[in-house]
Coordinates of C-alpha atoms in Angstrom, one line a residue:
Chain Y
X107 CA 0.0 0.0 0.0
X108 CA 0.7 3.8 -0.2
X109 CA 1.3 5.9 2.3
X110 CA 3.1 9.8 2.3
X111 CA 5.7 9.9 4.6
X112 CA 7.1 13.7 5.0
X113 CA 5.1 14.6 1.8
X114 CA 7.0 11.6 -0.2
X115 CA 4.9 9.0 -1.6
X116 CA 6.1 5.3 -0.4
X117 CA 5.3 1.6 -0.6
X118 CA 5.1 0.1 2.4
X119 CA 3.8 -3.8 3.2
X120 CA 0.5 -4.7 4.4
X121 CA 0.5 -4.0 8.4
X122 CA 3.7 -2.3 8.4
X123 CA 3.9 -0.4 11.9
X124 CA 5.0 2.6 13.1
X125 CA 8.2 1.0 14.1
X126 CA 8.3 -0.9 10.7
X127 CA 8.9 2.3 8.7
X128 CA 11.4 3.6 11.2
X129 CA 13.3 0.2 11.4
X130 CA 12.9 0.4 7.5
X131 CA 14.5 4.3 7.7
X132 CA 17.1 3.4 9.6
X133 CA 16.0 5.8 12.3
X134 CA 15.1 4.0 14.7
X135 CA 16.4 5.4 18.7
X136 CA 16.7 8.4 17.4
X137 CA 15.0 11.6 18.8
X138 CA 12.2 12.4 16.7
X139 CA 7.9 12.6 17.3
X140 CA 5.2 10.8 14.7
X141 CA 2.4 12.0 13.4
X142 CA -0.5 10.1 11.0
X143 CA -3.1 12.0 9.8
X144 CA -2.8 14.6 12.1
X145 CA -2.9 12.3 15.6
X146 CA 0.4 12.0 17.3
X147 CA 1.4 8.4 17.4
X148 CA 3.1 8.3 21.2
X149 CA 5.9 6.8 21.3
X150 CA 4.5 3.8 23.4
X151 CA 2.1 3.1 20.4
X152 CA 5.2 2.5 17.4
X153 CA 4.9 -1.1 17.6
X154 CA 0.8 -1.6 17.6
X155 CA 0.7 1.3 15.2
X156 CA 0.0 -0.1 11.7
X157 CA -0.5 2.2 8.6
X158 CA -3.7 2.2 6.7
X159 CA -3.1 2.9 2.9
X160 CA -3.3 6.7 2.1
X161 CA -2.1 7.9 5.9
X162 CA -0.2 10.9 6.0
X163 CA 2.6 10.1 8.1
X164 CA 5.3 13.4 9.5
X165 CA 8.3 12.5 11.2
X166 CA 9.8 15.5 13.1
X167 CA 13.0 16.1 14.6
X168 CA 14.3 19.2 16.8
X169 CA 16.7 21.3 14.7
X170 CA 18.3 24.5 15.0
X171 CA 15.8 27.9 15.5
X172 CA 15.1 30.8 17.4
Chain R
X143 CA 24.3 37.7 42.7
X144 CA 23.5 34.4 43.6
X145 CA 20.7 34.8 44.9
X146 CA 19.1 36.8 42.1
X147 CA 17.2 34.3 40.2
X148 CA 15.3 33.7 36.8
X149 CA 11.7 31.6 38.1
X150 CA 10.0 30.6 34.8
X151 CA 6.8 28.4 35.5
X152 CA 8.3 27.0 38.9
X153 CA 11.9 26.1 37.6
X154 CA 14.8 28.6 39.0
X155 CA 17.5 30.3 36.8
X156 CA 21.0 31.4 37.0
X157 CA 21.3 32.8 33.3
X158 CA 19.2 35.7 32.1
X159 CA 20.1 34.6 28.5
X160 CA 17.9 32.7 26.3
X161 CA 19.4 31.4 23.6
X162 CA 18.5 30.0 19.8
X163 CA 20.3 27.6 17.9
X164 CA 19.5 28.8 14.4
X165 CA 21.8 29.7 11.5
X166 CA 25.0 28.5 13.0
X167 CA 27.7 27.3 10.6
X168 CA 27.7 23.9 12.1
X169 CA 26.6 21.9 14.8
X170 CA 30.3 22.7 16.8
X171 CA 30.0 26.2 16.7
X172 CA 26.1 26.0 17.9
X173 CA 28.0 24.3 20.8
X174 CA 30.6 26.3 21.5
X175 CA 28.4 29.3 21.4
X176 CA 25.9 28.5 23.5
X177 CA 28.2 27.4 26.3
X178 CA 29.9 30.6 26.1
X179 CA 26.6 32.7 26.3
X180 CA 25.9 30.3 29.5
X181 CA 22.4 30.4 28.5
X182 CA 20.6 27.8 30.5
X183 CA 17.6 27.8 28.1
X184 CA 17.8 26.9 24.4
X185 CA 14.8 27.4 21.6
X186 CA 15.0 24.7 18.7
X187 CA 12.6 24.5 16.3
X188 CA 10.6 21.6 15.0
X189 CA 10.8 20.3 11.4
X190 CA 10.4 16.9 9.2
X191 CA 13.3 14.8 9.1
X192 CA 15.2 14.6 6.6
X193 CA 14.7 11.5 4.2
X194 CA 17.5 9.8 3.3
X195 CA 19.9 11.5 5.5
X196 CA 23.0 10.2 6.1
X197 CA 21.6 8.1 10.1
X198 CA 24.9 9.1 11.5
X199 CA 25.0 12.7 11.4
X200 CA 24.7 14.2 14.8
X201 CA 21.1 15.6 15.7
X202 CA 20.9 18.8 17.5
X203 CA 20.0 17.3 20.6
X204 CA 23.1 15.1 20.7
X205 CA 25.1 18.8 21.2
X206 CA 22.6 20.5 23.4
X207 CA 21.3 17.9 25.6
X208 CA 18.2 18.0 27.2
X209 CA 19.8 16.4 30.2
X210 CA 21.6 19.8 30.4
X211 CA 19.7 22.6 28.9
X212 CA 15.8 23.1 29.3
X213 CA 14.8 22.6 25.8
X214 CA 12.5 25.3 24.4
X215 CA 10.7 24.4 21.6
X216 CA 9.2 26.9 19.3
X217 CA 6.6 26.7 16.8
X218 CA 8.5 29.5 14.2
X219 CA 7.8 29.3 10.8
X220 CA 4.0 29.1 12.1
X221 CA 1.2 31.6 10.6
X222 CA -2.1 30.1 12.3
X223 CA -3.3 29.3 15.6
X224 CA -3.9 25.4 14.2
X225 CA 0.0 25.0 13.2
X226 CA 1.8 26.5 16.1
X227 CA -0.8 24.0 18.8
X228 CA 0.4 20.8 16.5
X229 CA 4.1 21.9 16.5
X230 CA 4.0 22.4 20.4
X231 CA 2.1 18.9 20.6
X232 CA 4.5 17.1 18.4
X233 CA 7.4 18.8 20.5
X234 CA 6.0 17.3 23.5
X235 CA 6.4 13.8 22.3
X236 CA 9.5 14.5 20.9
X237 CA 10.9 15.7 24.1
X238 CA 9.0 12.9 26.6
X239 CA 6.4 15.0 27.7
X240 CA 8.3 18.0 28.3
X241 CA 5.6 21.1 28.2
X242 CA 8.0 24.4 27.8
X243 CA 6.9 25.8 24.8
X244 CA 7.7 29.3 23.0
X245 CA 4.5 30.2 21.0
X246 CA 4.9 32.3 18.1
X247 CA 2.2 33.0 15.5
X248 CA 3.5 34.9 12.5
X249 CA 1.5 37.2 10.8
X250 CA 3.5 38.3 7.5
X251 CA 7.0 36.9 5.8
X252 CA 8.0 40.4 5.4
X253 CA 7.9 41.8 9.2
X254 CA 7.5 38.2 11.4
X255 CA 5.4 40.2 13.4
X256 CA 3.3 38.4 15.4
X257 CA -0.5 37.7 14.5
X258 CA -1.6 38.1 17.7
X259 CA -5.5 37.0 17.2
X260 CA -4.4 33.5 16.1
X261 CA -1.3 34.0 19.0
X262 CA -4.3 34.2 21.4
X263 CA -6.5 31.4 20.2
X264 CA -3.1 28.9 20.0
X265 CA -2.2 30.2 23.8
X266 CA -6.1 29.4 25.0
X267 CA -5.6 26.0 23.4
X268 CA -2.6 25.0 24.6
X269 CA -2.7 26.3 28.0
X270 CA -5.6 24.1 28.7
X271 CA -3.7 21.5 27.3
X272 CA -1.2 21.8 30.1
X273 CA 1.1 23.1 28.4
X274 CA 3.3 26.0 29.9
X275 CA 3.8 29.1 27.7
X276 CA 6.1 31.3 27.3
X277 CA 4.4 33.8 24.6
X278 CA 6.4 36.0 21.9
X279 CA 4.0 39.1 21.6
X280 CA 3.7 42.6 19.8
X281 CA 5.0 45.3 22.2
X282 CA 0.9 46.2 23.1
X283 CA 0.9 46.9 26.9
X284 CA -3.0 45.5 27.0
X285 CA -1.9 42.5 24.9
X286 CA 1.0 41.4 27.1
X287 CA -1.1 42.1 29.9
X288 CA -4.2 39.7 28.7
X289 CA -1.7 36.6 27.8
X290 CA -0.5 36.9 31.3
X291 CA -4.1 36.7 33.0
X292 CA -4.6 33.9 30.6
X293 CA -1.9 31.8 32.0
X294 CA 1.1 32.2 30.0
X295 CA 4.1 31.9 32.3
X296 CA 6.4 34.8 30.1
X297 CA 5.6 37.3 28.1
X298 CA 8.2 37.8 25.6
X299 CA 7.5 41.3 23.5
X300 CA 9.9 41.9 20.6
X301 CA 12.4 45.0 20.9
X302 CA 12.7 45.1 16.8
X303 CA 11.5 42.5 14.1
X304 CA 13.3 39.1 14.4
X305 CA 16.4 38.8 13.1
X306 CA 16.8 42.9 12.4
X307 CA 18.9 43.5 15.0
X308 CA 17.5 47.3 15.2
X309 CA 18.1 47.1 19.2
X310 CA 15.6 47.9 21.5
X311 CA 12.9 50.4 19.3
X312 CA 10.6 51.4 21.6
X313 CA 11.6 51.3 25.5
X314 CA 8.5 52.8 26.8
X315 CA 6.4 50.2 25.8
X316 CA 8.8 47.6 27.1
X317 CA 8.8 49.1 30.3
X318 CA 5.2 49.7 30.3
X319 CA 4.6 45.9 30.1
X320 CA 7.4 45.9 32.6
X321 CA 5.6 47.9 35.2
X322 CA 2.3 46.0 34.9
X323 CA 3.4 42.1 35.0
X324 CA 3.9 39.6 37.7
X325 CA 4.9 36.8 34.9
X326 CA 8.5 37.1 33.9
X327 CA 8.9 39.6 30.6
X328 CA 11.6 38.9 28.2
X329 CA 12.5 40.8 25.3
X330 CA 12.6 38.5 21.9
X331 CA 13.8 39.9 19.3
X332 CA 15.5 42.6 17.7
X333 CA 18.4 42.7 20.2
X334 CA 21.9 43.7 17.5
X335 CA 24.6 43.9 20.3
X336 CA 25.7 43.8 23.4
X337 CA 24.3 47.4 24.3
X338 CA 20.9 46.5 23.3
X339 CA 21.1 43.8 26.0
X340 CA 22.0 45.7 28.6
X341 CA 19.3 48.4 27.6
X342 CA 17.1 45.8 27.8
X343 CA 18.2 44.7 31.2
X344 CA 18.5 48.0 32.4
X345 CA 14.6 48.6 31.7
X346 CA 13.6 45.7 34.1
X347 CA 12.9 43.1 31.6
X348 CA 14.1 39.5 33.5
X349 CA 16.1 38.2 30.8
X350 CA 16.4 38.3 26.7
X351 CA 16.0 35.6 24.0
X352 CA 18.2 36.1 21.1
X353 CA 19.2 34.3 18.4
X354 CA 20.8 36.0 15.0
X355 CA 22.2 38.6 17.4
X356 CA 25.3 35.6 18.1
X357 CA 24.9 33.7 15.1
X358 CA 24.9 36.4 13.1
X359 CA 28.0 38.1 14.5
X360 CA 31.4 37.5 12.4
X361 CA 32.5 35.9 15.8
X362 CA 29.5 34.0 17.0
X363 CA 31.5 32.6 20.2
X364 CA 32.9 35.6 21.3
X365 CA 29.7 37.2 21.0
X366 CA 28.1 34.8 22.7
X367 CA 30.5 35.8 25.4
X368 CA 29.9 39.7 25.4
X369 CA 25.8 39.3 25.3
X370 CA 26.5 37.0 29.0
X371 CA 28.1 40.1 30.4
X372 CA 26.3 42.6 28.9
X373 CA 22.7 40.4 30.3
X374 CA 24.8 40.3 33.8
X375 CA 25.7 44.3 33.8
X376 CA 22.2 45.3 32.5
X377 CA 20.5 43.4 35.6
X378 CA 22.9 44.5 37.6
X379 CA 22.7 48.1 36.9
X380 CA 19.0 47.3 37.2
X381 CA 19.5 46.0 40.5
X382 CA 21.6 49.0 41.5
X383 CA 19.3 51.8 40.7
X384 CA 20.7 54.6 38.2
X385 CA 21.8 57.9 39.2
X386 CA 19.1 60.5 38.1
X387 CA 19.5 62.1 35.0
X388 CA 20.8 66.2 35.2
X389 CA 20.6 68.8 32.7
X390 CA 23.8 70.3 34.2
X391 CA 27.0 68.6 35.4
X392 CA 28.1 68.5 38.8
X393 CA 31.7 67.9 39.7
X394 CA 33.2 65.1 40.6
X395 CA 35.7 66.5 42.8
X396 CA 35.4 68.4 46.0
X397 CA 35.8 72.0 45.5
X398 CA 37.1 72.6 48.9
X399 CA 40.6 72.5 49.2
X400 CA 41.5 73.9 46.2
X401 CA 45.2 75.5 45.9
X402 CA 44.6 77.8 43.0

Protein backbone atom coordinates (compact mmCIF):
# COMPACT_ATOMS: atom_id res chain seq x y z
CA UNK A 1 0.00 0.00 0.00
CA UNK A 2 0.65 3.81 -0.21
CA UNK A 3 1.33 5.91 2.29
CA UNK A 4 3.07 9.81 2.35
CA UNK A 5 5.69 9.87 4.58
CA UNK A 6 7.10 13.75 4.99
CA UNK A 7 5.06 14.58 1.85
CA UNK A 8 7.03 11.61 -0.18
CA UNK A 9 4.91 8.96 -1.58
CA UNK A 10 6.15 5.30 -0.45
CA UNK A 11 5.32 1.64 -0.56
CA UNK A 12 5.10 0.09 2.45
CA UNK A 13 3.77 -3.83 3.17
CA UNK A 14 0.52 -4.73 4.43
CA UNK A 15 0.47 -4.04 8.38
CA UNK A 16 3.69 -2.29 8.42
CA UNK A 17 3.86 -0.42 11.91
CA UNK A 18 4.98 2.59 13.05
CA UNK A 19 8.24 1.00 14.05
CA UNK A 20 8.31 -0.88 10.68
CA UNK A 21 8.94 2.29 8.73
CA UNK A 22 11.35 3.63 11.23
CA UNK A 23 13.27 0.17 11.38
CA UNK A 24 12.91 0.40 7.55
CA UNK A 25 14.46 4.35 7.67
CA UNK A 26 17.05 3.43 9.57
CA UNK A 27 15.97 5.84 12.26
CA UNK A 28 15.14 4.05 14.72
CA UNK A 29 16.39 5.36 18.73
CA UNK A 30 16.68 8.43 17.42
CA UNK A 31 14.99 11.63 18.76
CA UNK A 32 12.19 12.38 16.72
CA UNK A 33 7.91 12.62 17.30
CA UNK A 34 5.21 10.77 14.71
CA UNK A 35 2.37 12.03 13.41
CA UNK A 36 -0.47 10.13 10.99
CA UNK A 37 -3.08 11.96 9.77
CA UNK A 38 -2.83 14.65 12.09
CA UNK A 39 -2.88 12.31 15.61
CA UNK A 40 0.37 12.03 17.32
CA UNK A 41 1.40 8.38 17.36
CA UNK A 42 3.13 8.25 21.18
CA UNK A 43 5.92 6.78 21.31
CA UNK A 44 4.49 3.83 23.41
CA UNK A 45 2.13 3.07 20.44
CA UNK A 46 5.25 2.45 17.42
CA UNK A 47 4.88 -1.09 17.63
CA UNK A 48 0.76 -1.64 17.59
CA UNK A 49 0.72 1.27 15.16
CA UNK A 50 -0.01 -0.07 11.70
CA UNK A 51 -0.55 2.23 8.58
CA UNK A 52 -3.65 2.22 6.73
CA UNK A 53 -3.06 2.91 2.86
CA UNK A 54 -3.26 6.72 2.14
CA UNK A 55 -2.09 7.92 5.91
CA UNK A 56 -0.24 10.94 6.04
CA UNK A 57 2.64 10.13 8.06
CA UNK A 58 5.28 13.42 9.49
CA UNK A 59 8.32 12.51 11.22
CA UNK A 60 9.78 15.54 13.12
CA UNK A 61 13.04 16.08 14.62
CA UNK A 62 14.33 19.22 16.81
CA UNK A 63 16.68 21.35 14.73
CA UNK A 64 18.30 24.51 14.97
CA UNK A 65 15.85 27.87 15.54
CA UNK A 66 15.07 30.78 17.37
CA UNK B 1 24.30 37.67 42.68
CA UNK B 2 23.50 34.36 43.59
CA UNK B 3 20.69 34.76 44.85
CA UNK B 4 19.10 36.76 42.11
CA UNK B 5 17.21 34.30 40.16
CA UNK B 6 15.33 33.72 36.80
CA UNK B 7 11.67 31.60 38.12
CA UNK B 8 10.00 30.59 34.83
CA UNK B 9 6.82 28.36 35.54
CA UNK B 10 8.30 26.99 38.89
CA UNK B 11 11.95 26.12 37.63
CA UNK B 12 14.78 28.65 39.00
CA UNK B 13 17.53 30.34 36.83
CA UNK B 14 21.03 31.37 37.05
CA UNK B 15 21.34 32.75 33.31
CA UNK B 16 19.24 35.73 32.08
CA UNK B 17 20.09 34.64 28.53
CA UNK B 18 17.88 32.68 26.34
CA UNK B 19 19.45 31.44 23.61
CA UNK B 20 18.53 29.99 19.79
CA UNK B 21 20.26 27.65 17.87
CA UNK B 22 19.47 28.77 14.35
CA UNK B 23 21.78 29.69 11.53
CA UNK B 24 25.04 28.50 13.04
CA UNK B 25 27.72 27.33 10.62
CA UNK B 26 27.66 23.94 12.09
CA UNK B 27 26.60 21.86 14.84
CA UNK B 28 30.34 22.65 16.78
CA UNK B 29 30.03 26.25 16.69
CA UNK B 30 26.06 26.03 17.91
CA UNK B 31 28.02 24.26 20.85
CA UNK B 32 30.61 26.32 21.50
CA UNK B 33 28.45 29.35 21.42
CA UNK B 34 25.90 28.53 23.53
CA UNK B 35 28.20 27.39 26.28
CA UNK B 36 29.89 30.61 26.08
CA UNK B 37 26.63 32.67 26.33
CA UNK B 38 25.91 30.25 29.54
CA UNK B 39 22.36 30.36 28.50
CA UNK B 40 20.57 27.81 30.51
CA UNK B 41 17.60 27.77 28.12
CA UNK B 42 17.80 26.93 24.40
CA UNK B 43 14.81 27.42 21.64
CA UNK B 44 15.05 24.69 18.73
CA UNK B 45 12.63 24.53 16.31
CA UNK B 46 10.60 21.56 15.02
CA UNK B 47 10.76 20.31 11.35
CA UNK B 48 10.41 16.90 9.16
CA UNK B 49 13.27 14.76 9.06
CA UNK B 50 15.19 14.62 6.55
CA UNK B 51 14.73 11.49 4.22
CA UNK B 52 17.53 9.79 3.25
CA UNK B 53 19.93 11.50 5.49
CA UNK B 54 22.98 10.21 6.11
CA UNK B 55 21.60 8.15 10.10
CA UNK B 56 24.93 9.09 11.48
CA UNK B 57 25.04 12.67 11.39
CA UNK B 58 24.67 14.16 14.77
CA UNK B 59 21.12 15.58 15.74
CA UNK B 60 20.87 18.84 17.51
CA UNK B 61 19.95 17.35 20.64
CA UNK B 62 23.11 15.09 20.71
CA UNK B 63 25.09 18.81 21.22
CA UNK B 64 22.62 20.46 23.35
CA UNK B 65 21.34 17.89 25.65
CA UNK B 66 18.19 18.04 27.20
CA UNK B 67 19.82 16.44 30.25
CA UNK B 68 21.62 19.80 30.45
CA UNK B 69 19.71 22.58 28.85
CA UNK B 70 15.84 23.09 29.29
CA UNK B 71 14.80 22.56 25.80
CA UNK B 72 12.50 25.25 24.44
CA UNK B 73 10.65 24.42 21.56
CA UNK B 74 9.21 26.92 19.29
CA UNK B 75 6.57 26.75 16.83
CA UNK B 76 8.52 29.52 14.15
CA UNK B 77 7.80 29.33 10.85
CA UNK B 78 3.97 29.12 12.14
CA UNK B 79 1.23 31.57 10.59
CA UNK B 80 -2.10 30.10 12.28
CA UNK B 81 -3.26 29.33 15.59
CA UNK B 82 -3.88 25.38 14.20
CA UNK B 83 -0.02 24.95 13.19
CA UNK B 84 1.75 26.54 16.08
CA UNK B 85 -0.80 24.03 18.75
CA UNK B 86 0.45 20.82 16.47
CA UNK B 87 4.12 21.87 16.51
CA UNK B 88 4.01 22.42 20.43
CA UNK B 89 2.10 18.90 20.62
CA UNK B 90 4.52 17.15 18.41
CA UNK B 91 7.43 18.77 20.51
CA UNK B 92 6.01 17.33 23.50
CA UNK B 93 6.36 13.83 22.25
CA UNK B 94 9.52 14.50 20.93
CA UNK B 95 10.95 15.73 24.10
CA UNK B 96 9.01 12.89 26.56
CA UNK B 97 6.43 15.01 27.72
CA UNK B 98 8.35 18.03 28.30
CA UNK B 99 5.58 21.15 28.21
CA UNK B 100 7.95 24.40 27.83
CA UNK B 101 6.87 25.83 24.77
CA UNK B 102 7.75 29.33 22.97
CA UNK B 103 4.52 30.15 20.99
CA UNK B 104 4.93 32.30 18.08
CA UNK B 105 2.23 33.01 15.47
CA UNK B 106 3.55 34.85 12.50
CA UNK B 107 1.54 37.23 10.76
CA UNK B 108 3.52 38.32 7.54
CA UNK B 109 7.00 36.91 5.79
CA UNK B 110 7.96 40.36 5.43
CA UNK B 111 7.89 41.83 9.15
CA UNK B 112 7.50 38.15 11.38
CA UNK B 113 5.44 40.25 13.42
CA UNK B 114 3.34 38.41 15.43
CA UNK B 115 -0.55 37.66 14.50
CA UNK B 116 -1.65 38.14 17.68
CA UNK B 117 -5.53 37.03 17.24
CA UNK B 118 -4.37 33.46 16.14
CA UNK B 119 -1.29 33.95 18.97
CA UNK B 120 -4.30 34.24 21.44
CA UNK B 121 -6.49 31.42 20.22
CA UNK B 122 -3.08 28.91 20.03
CA UNK B 123 -2.19 30.24 23.81
CA UNK B 124 -6.06 29.43 24.99
CA UNK B 125 -5.64 26.00 23.36
CA UNK B 126 -2.64 24.99 24.61
CA UNK B 127 -2.69 26.30 28.04
CA UNK B 128 -5.58 24.11 28.66
CA UNK B 129 -3.67 21.52 27.25
CA UNK B 130 -1.17 21.76 30.13
CA UNK B 131 1.07 23.06 28.44
CA UNK B 132 3.26 25.99 29.93
CA UNK B 133 3.84 29.06 27.65
CA UNK B 134 6.08 31.34 27.30
CA UNK B 135 4.42 33.79 24.57
CA UNK B 136 6.38 35.99 21.85
CA UNK B 137 3.98 39.09 21.55
CA UNK B 138 3.67 42.64 19.83
CA UNK B 139 5.04 45.32 22.22
CA UNK B 140 0.95 46.23 23.06
CA UNK B 141 0.93 46.87 26.86
CA UNK B 142 -2.98 45.47 27.01
CA UNK B 143 -1.94 42.51 24.86
CA UNK B 144 0.98 41.37 27.11
CA UNK B 145 -1.14 42.09 29.89
CA UNK B 146 -4.19 39.72 28.71
CA UNK B 147 -1.73 36.62 27.80
CA UNK B 148 -0.49 36.87 31.27
CA UNK B 149 -4.09 36.69 32.98
CA UNK B 150 -4.61 33.89 30.63
CA UNK B 151 -1.94 31.78 32.00
CA UNK B 152 1.13 32.17 29.97
CA UNK B 153 4.10 31.88 32.27
CA UNK B 154 6.37 34.83 30.12
CA UNK B 155 5.63 37.29 28.06
CA UNK B 156 8.16 37.82 25.65
CA UNK B 157 7.47 41.33 23.54
CA UNK B 158 9.87 41.85 20.60
CA UNK B 159 12.38 45.01 20.85
CA UNK B 160 12.65 45.10 16.83
CA UNK B 161 11.47 42.48 14.09
CA UNK B 162 13.27 39.09 14.44
CA UNK B 163 16.39 38.84 13.13
CA UNK B 164 16.79 42.86 12.41
CA UNK B 165 18.90 43.49 15.05
CA UNK B 166 17.47 47.29 15.20
CA UNK B 167 18.14 47.15 19.16
CA UNK B 168 15.62 47.87 21.50
CA UNK B 169 12.95 50.38 19.32
CA UNK B 170 10.62 51.36 21.60
CA UNK B 171 11.57 51.28 25.53
CA UNK B 172 8.55 52.82 26.83
CA UNK B 173 6.40 50.24 25.78
CA UNK B 174 8.79 47.62 27.09
CA UNK B 175 8.75 49.11 30.31
CA UNK B 176 5.24 49.71 30.34
CA UNK B 177 4.62 45.88 30.06
CA UNK B 178 7.38 45.90 32.62
CA UNK B 179 5.64 47.89 35.16
CA UNK B 180 2.33 46.02 34.93
CA UNK B 181 3.44 42.08 34.98
CA UNK B 182 3.86 39.64 37.66
CA UNK B 183 4.89 36.76 34.90
CA UNK B 184 8.51 37.06 33.86
CA UNK B 185 8.87 39.59 30.61
CA UNK B 186 11.59 38.86 28.24
CA UNK B 187 12.52 40.78 25.32
CA UNK B 188 12.56 38.46 21.92
CA UNK B 189 13.84 39.91 19.31
CA UNK B 190 15.54 42.64 17.73
CA UNK B 191 18.40 42.74 20.24
CA UNK B 192 21.87 43.68 17.45
CA UNK B 193 24.57 43.89 20.29
CA UNK B 194 25.66 43.82 23.41
CA UNK B 195 24.25 47.36 24.29
CA UNK B 196 20.93 46.53 23.27
CA UNK B 197 21.11 43.77 25.98
CA UNK B 198 22.00 45.67 28.62
CA UNK B 199 19.33 48.37 27.60
CA UNK B 200 17.12 45.81 27.84
CA UNK B 201 18.22 44.69 31.21
CA UNK B 202 18.50 48.04 32.38
CA UNK B 203 14.60 48.63 31.75
CA UNK B 204 13.62 45.72 34.09
CA UNK B 205 12.92 43.10 31.64
CA UNK B 206 14.11 39.47 33.47
CA UNK B 207 16.07 38.19 30.81
CA UNK B 208 16.37 38.33 26.71
CA UNK B 209 16.00 35.60 24.01
CA UNK B 210 18.17 36.12 21.10
CA UNK B 211 19.24 34.31 18.44
CA UNK B 212 20.84 35.95 14.97
CA UNK B 213 22.18 38.63 17.38
CA UNK B 214 25.31 35.56 18.13
CA UNK B 215 24.87 33.66 15.15
CA UNK B 216 24.91 36.37 13.09
CA UNK B 217 28.03 38.15 14.53
CA UNK B 218 31.40 37.53 12.43
CA UNK B 219 32.47 35.93 15.77
CA UNK B 220 29.54 34.01 17.04
CA UNK B 221 31.46 32.61 20.22
CA UNK B 222 32.86 35.62 21.30
CA UNK B 223 29.69 37.20 20.96
CA UNK B 224 28.06 34.82 22.73
CA UNK B 225 30.50 35.81 25.40
CA UNK B 226 29.89 39.70 25.40
CA UNK B 227 25.82 39.28 25.30
CA UNK B 228 26.52 37.03 28.98
CA UNK B 229 28.08 40.12 30.40
CA UNK B 230 26.31 42.65 28.88
CA UNK B 231 22.68 40.45 30.30
CA UNK B 232 24.81 40.27 33.84
CA UNK B 233 25.66 44.28 33.76
CA UNK B 234 22.24 45.25 32.54
CA UNK B 235 20.49 43.39 35.62
CA UNK B 236 22.90 44.47 37.60
CA UNK B 237 22.67 48.12 36.85
CA UNK B 238 19.05 47.30 37.22
CA UNK B 239 19.53 46.05 40.53
CA UNK B 240 21.59 49.00 41.47
CA UNK B 241 19.32 51.79 40.65
CA UNK B 242 20.68 54.62 38.16
CA UNK B 243 21.76 57.87 39.22
CA UNK B 244 19.09 60.50 38.14
CA UNK B 245 19.55 62.13 35.03
CA UNK B 246 20.82 66.18 35.21
CA UNK B 247 20.64 68.82 32.70
CA UNK B 248 23.83 70.26 34.20
CA UNK B 249 27.01 68.61 35.43
CA UNK B 250 28.09 68.47 38.79
CA UNK B 251 31.74 67.93 39.72
CA UNK B 252 33.18 65.13 40.64
CA UNK B 253 35.74 66.49 42.80
CA UNK B 254 35.37 68.39 45.95
CA UNK B 255 35.81 72.02 45.48
CA UNK B 256 37.09 72.57 48.95
CA UNK B 257 40.64 72.53 49.22
CA UNK B 258 41.51 73.90 46.21
CA UNK B 259 45.18 75.46 45.95
CA UNK B 260 44.61 77.78 43.02
Amino acid sequence: MKIFVNGEPRQVQDACSVQDLLAEMDIVGQRLAVEVNEEIVSKSHHEDYSFSDGDKVEIVHAIGGG
Amino acid sequence: MQDDQLIIADKAYNSRLLVGTGKYKDLDETREAIEASGAEIVTVAIRRTNIGQNPDEPNLLDVISPDKYTILPNTAGCYTAKDAVRTCQLARELLDGHDLVKLEVLGDQKTLYPNMVDTIEAAEILIKDGFKVMVYTSDDPIIAKRLEEMGCVAVMPLAGLIGSGLGICNPHNIRLIKENATVPILVDAGVGTASDAAIAMEIGCDAVLMNTAIAGAKNPVLMASAMKKAIEGGREAFLAGRMPKKAYASASSPIDGTFF
